[in-house]
CSV table of C-alpha atoms in Angstrom, one decimal:
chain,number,residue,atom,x,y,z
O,676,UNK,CA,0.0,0.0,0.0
O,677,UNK,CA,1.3,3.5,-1.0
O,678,UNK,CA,1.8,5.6,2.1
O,679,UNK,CA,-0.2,9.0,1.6
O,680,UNK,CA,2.0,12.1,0.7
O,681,UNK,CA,1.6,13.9,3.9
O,682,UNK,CA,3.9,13.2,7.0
O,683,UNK,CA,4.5,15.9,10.4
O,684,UNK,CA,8.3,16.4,9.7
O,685,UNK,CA,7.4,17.5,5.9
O,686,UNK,CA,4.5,19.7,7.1
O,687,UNK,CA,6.2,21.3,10.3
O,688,UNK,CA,8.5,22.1,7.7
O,689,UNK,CA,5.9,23.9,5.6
O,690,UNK,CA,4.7,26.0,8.2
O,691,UNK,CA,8.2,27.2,9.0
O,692,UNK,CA,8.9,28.1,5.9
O,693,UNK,CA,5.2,29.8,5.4
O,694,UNK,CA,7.4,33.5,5.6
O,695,UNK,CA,9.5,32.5,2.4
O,696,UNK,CA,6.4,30.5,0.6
O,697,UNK,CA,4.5,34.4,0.0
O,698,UNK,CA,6.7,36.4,-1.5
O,699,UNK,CA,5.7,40.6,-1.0
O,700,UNK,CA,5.6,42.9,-4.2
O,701,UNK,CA,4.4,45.9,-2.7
O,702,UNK,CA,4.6,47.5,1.2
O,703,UNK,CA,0.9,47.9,1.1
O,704,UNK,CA,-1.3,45.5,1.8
O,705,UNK,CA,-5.5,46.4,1.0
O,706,UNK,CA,-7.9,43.5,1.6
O,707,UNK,CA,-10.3,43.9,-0.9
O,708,UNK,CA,-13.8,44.6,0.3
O,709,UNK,CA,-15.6,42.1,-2.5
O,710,UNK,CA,-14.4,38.5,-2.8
O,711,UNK,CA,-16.0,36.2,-4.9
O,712,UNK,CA,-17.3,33.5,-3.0
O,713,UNK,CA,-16.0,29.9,-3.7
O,714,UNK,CA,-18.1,26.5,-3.5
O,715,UNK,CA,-17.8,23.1,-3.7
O,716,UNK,CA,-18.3,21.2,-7.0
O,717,UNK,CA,-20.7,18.8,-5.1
O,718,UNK,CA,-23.6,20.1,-4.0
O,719,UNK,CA,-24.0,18.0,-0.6
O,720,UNK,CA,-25.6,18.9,3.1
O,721,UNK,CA,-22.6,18.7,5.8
O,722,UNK,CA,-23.2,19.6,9.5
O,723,UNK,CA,-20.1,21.3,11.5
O,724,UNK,CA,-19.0,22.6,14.9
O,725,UNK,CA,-20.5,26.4,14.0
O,726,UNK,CA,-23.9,27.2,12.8
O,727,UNK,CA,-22.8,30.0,11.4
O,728,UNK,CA,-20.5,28.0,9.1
O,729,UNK,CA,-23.4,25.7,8.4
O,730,UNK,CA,-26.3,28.5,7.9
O,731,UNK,CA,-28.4,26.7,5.0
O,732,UNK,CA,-27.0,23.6,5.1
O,733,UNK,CA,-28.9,21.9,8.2
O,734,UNK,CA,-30.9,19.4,5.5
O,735,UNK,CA,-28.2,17.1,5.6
O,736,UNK,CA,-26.2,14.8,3.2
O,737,UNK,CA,-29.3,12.3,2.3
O,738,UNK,CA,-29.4,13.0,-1.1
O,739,UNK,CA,-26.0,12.9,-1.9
O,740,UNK,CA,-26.4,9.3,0.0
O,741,UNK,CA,-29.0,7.9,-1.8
O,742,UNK,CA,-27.5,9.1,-5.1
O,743,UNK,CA,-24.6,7.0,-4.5
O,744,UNK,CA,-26.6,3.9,-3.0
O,745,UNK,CA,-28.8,4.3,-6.5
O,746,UNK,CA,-25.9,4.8,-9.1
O,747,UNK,CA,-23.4,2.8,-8.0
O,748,UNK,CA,-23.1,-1.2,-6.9
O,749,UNK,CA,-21.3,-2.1,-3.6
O,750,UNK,CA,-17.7,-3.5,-4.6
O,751,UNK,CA,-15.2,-5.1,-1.8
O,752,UNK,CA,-13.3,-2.3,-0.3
O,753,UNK,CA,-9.8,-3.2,-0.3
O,754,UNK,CA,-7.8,-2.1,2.7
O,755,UNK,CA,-6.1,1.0,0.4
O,756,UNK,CA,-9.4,2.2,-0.5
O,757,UNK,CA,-11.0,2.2,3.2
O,758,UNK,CA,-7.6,3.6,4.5
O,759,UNK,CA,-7.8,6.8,1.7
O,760,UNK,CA,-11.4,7.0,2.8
O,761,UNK,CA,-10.5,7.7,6.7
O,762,UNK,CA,-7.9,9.6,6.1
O,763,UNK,CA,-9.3,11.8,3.7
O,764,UNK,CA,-12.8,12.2,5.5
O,765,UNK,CA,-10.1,14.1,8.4
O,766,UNK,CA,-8.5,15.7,5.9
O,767,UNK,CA,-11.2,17.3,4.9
O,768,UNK,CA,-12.2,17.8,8.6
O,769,UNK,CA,-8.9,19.2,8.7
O,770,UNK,CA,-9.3,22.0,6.3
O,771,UNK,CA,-13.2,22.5,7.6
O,772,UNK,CA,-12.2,23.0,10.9
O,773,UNK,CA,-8.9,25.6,10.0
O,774,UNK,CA,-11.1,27.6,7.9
O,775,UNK,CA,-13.2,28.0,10.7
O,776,UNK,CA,-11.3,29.0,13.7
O,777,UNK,CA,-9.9,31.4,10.7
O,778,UNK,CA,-13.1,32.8,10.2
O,779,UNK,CA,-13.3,33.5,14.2
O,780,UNK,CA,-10.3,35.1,13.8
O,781,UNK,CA,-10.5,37.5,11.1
O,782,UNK,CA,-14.2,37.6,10.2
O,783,UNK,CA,-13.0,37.2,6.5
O,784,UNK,CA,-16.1,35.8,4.3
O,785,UNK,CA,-13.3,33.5,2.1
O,786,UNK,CA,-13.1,31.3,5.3
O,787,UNK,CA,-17.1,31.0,5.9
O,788,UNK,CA,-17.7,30.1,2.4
O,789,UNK,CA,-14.8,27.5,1.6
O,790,UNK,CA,-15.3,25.7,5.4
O,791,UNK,CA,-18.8,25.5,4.2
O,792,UNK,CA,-17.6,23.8,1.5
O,793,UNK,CA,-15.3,21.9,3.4
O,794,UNK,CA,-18.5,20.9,5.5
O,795,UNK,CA,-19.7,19.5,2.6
O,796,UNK,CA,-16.8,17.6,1.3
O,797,UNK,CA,-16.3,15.9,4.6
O,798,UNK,CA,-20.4,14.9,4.1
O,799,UNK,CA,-19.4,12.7,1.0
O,800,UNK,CA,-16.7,11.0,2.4
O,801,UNK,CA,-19.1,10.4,5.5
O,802,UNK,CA,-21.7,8.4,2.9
O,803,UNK,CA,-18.8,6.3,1.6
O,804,UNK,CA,-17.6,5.6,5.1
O,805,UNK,CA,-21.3,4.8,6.0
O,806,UNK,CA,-22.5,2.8,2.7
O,807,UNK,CA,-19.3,1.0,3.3
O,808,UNK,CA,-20.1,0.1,7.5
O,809,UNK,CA,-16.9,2.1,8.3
O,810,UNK,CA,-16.0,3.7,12.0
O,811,UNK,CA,-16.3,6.8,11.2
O,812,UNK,CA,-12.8,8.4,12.8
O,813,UNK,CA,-14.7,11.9,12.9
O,814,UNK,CA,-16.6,10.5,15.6
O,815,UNK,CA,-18.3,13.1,17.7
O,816,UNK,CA,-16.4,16.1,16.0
O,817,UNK,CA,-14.9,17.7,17.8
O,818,UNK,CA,-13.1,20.6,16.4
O,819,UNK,CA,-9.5,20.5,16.6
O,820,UNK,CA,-9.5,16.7,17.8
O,821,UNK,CA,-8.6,13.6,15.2
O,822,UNK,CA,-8.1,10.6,15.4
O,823,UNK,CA,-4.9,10.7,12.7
O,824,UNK,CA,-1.8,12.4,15.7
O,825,UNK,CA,-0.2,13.7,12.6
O,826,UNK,CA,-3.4,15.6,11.3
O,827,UNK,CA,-3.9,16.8,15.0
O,828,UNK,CA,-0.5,18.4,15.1
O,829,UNK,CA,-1.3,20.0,11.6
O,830,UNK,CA,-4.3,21.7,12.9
O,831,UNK,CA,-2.0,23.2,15.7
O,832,UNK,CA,0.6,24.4,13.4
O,833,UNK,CA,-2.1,26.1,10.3
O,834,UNK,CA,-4.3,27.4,13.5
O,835,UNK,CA,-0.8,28.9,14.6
O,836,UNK,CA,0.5,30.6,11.9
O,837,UNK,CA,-3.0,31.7,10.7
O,838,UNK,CA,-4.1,34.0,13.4
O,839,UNK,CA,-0.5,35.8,12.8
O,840,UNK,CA,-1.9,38.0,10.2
O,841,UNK,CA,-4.7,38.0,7.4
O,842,UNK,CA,-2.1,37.2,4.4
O,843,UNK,CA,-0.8,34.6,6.7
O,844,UNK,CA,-4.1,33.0,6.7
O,845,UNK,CA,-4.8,33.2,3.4
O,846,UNK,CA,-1.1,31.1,2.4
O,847,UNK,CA,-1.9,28.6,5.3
O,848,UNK,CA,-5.5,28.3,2.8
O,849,UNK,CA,-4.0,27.8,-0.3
O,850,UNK,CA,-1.2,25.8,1.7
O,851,UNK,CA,-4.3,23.3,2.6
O,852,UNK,CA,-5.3,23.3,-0.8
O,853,UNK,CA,-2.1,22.3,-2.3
O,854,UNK,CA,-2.0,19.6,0.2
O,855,UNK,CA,-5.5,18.2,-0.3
O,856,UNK,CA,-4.8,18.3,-4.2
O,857,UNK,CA,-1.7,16.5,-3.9
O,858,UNK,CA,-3.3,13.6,-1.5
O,859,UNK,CA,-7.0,13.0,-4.0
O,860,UNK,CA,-4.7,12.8,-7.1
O,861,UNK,CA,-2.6,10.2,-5.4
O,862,UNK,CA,-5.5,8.6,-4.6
O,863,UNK,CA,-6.8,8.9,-7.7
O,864,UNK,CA,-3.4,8.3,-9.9
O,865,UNK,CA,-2.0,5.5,-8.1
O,866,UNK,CA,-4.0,2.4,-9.1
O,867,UNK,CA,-4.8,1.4,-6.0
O,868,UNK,CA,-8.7,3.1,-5.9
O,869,UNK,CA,-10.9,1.4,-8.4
O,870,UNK,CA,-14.3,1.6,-7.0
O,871,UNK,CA,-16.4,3.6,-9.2
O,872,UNK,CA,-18.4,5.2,-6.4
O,873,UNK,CA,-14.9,6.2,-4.4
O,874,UNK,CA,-13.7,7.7,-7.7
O,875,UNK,CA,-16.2,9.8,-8.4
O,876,UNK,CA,-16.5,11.6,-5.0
O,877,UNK,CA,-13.0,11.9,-4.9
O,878,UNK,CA,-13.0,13.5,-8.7
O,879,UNK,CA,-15.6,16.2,-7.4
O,880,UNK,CA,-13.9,17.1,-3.8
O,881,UNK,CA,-10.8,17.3,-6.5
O,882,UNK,CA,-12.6,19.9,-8.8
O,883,UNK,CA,-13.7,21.7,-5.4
O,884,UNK,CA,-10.4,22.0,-4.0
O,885,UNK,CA,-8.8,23.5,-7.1
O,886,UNK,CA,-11.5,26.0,-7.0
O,887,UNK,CA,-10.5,27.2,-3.5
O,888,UNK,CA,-7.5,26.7,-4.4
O,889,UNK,CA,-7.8,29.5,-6.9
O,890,UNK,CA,-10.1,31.7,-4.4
O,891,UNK,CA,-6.7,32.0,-1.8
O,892,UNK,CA,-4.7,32.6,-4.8
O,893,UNK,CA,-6.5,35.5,-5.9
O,894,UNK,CA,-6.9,37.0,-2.2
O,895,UNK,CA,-3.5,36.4,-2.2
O,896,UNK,CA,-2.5,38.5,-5.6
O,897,UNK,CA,-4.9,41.2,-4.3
O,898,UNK,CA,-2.7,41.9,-1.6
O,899,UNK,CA,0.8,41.9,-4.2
O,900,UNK,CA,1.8,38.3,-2.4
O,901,UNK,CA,2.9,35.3,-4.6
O,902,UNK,CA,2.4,31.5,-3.3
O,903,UNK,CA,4.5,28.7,-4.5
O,904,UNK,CA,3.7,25.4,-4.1
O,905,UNK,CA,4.9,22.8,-1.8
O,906,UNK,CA,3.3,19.7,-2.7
O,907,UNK,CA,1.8,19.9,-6.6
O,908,UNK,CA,4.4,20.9,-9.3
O,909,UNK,CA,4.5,24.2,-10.1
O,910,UNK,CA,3.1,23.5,-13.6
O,911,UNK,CA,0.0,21.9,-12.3
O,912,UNK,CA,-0.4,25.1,-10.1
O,913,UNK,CA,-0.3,27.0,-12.6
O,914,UNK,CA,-2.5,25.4,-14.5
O,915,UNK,CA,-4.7,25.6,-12.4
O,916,UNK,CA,-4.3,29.1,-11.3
O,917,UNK,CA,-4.6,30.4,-14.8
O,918,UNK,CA,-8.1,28.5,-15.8
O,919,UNK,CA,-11.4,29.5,-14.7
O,920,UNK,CA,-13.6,28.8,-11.8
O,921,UNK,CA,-14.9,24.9,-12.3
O,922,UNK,CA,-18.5,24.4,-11.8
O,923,UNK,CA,-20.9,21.8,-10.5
O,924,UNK,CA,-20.5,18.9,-10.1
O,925,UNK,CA,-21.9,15.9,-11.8
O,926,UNK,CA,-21.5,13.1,-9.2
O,927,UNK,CA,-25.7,12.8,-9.6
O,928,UNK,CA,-26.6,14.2,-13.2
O,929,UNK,CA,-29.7,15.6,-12.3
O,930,UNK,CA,-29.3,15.7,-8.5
O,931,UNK,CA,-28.6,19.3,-7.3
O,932,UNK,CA,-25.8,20.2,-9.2
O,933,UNK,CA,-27.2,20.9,-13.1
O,934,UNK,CA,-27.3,24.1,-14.8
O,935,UNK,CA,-31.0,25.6,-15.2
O,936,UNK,CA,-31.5,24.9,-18.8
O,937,UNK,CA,-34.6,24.1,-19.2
O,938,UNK,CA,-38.0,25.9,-18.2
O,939,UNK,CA,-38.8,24.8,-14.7
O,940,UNK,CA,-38.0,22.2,-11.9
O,941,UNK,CA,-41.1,20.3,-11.8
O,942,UNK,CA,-42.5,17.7,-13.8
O,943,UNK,CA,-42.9,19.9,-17.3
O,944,UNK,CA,-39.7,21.2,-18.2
O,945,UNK,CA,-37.3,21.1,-15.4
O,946,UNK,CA,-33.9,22.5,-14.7
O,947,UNK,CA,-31.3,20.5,-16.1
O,948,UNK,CA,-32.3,18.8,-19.4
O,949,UNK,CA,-36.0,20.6,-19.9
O,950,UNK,CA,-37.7,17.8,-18.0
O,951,UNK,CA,-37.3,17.8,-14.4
O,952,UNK,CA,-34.8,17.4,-12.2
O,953,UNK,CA,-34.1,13.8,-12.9
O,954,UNK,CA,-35.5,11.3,-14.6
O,955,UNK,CA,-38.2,13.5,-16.7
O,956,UNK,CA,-40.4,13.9,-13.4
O,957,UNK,CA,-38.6,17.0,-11.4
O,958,UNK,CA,-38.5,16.2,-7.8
O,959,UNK,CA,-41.5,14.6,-7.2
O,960,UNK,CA,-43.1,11.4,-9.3
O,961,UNK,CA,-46.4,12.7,-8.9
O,962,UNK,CA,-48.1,14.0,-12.2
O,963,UNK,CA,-51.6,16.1,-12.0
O,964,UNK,CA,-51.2,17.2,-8.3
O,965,UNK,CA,-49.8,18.0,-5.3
O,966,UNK,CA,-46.3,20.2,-5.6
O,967,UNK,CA,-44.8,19.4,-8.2
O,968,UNK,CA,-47.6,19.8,-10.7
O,969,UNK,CA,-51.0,20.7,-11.2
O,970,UNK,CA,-52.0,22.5,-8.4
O,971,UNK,CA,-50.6,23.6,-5.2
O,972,UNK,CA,-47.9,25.9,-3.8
O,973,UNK,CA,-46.2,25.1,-6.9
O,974,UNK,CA,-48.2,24.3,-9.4
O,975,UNK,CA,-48.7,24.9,-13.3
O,976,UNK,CA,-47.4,28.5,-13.3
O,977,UNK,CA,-44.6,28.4,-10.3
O,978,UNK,CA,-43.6,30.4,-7.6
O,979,UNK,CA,-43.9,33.7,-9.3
O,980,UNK,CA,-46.6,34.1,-12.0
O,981,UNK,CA,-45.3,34.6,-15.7
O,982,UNK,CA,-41.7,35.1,-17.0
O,983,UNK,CA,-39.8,33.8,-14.2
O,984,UNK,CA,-35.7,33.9,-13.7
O,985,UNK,CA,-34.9,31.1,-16.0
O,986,UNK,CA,-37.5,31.5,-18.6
O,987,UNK,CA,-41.0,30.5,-19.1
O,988,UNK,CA,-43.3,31.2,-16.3
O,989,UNK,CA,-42.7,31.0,-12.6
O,990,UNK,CA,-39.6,31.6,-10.1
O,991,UNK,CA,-37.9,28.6,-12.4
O,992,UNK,CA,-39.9,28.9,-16.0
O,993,UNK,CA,-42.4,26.6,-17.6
O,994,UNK,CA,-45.2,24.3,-16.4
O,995,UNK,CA,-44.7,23.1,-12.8
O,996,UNK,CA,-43.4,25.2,-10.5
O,997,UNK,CA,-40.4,24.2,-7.3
């Protein structure tokens, strides 16, 4: 079994060498006031320590679940794929919880957004570990606590070297992101994870990572500071850095994360292929009544009456309304 990436004596090392990783173009350093926010690719429920973190994201991860259970058979876990899945679901409780005690700390809406995120990525993994009868090493989840020593001492070092100043926080982000990429392509590269269901949630906490990733870059730039990266080459950074945001994910084609195409999320013309949600009904089965069509609180002509936001009638277009 390949031994992940990450170790303490290469990370302690990181963190001492945070000064020399952001390199200063300029004396002045202006936060911007407008940010753009930065999301996961999947769009799952996580729950966290904070409820501020978590604020719209109490219905938790049971669609994301039963997408998986519905899509994809079981397939024997080999003991590299359940040890990737536990120590990525810390990882990812790792960066969650970082991001968090960084938001405490400098009341920066980058950290809110991308733990939130990070809440989410954690709620995946937590579906494999569950479809798959795991012990969940999160356990009660507590912040700061893990089960992995190594990850523990990480927290301790980032949470350190964060609170030191705001461009400090920001490299100890992308810092996390660099790691986390490095660790899910390894994962993903190495031959040694082959079920289909594993692969694809670690493709889309992949995509999401890059796309923070490229949100601590660009605080980062504001403030005339350069990042260069410890664990990725420097040609996959900047690859990265230079190509636009990634969007949605598509873990569940027609679960949450489709563009609005069509004219409506009911049964009628939904929101991703112009006929529902998934599978040509929209989110409910029902045809003729009840919410998702015919009558009701969101019925024939939606939410808001004629020439909604995505086209035809009602808050999401067409015939059949939310």
């Amino acid at each position: 079994m390949k031994k992940t990436k990450f170790n303490l004596k290469m990370a302690a090392a990181i963190i001492a060498g945070l000064a020399f990783t952001i390199t200063s173009c300029g004396d002045d350093l202006v936060v911007p006031d407008d940010v753009s926010d930065e999301y996961a690719a999947l769009d799952v429920r996580g729950n966290g320590p904070d409820d501020s973190i978590n604020e719209g994201d109490q219905n938790q991860n049971l669609d994301l679940c039963e997408c998986l259970n519905d899509k994809f058979q079981m397939e024997a876990l080999s003991p590299d794929e359940e040890a990737a899945l536990l120590f990525m679901r810390e990882e990812e409780k790792l960066a969650r919880d970082v991001y968090t005690f960084l938001y405490e700390k400098w009341d920066h809406k980058i950290f809110k957004n991308i733990a939130r995120s990070e809440s989410r990525h954690m709620a995946a993994v937590g579906c494999l570990i569950d479809r798959y009868e795991l012990i969940d090493p999160v356990g009660e989840d507590v912040m700061g606590v893990f089960v992995n020593s190594d990850l523990e001492a990480l927290y301790l070092l980032l949470t350190e070297n964060g609170e030191v100043s705001l461009e400090d926080a920001f490299t100890v982000g992308a810092t996390i992101e660099d790691l986390d990429i490095d660790d899910l392509m390894t994962h993903l590269e190495d031959g040694e994870i082959n079920n289909e269901d594993l692969r694809a949630v670690f493709s889309g906490l992949l995509k999401g990572s890059r796309n923070h990733l490229r949100a601590f870059i660009r605080n980062l730039k504001a403030l005339s500071l350069e990042y260069h990266p410890e664990y990725i080459t420097e040609d996959y950074f900047n690859e990265i850095i230079n190509s636009d945001r990634e969007k949605g994910g598509t873990l569940c084609e027609g679960m949450n994360d489709c563009e609005k195409q069509g004219e409506g999320k009911g049964p009628g013309n939904g929101s991703c292929d112009g006929s529902g949600n998934e599978n040509q009904n929209g989110n409910c089965n029902n045809n003729n009544s009840g919410n998702c069509n015919g009558t009701g609180n969101n019925g024939n002509n939606g939410n808001n009456g004629n020439n909604g936001n995505n086209g035809g009638s009602g808050n999401n277009g067409g015939n059949g309304g939310n």
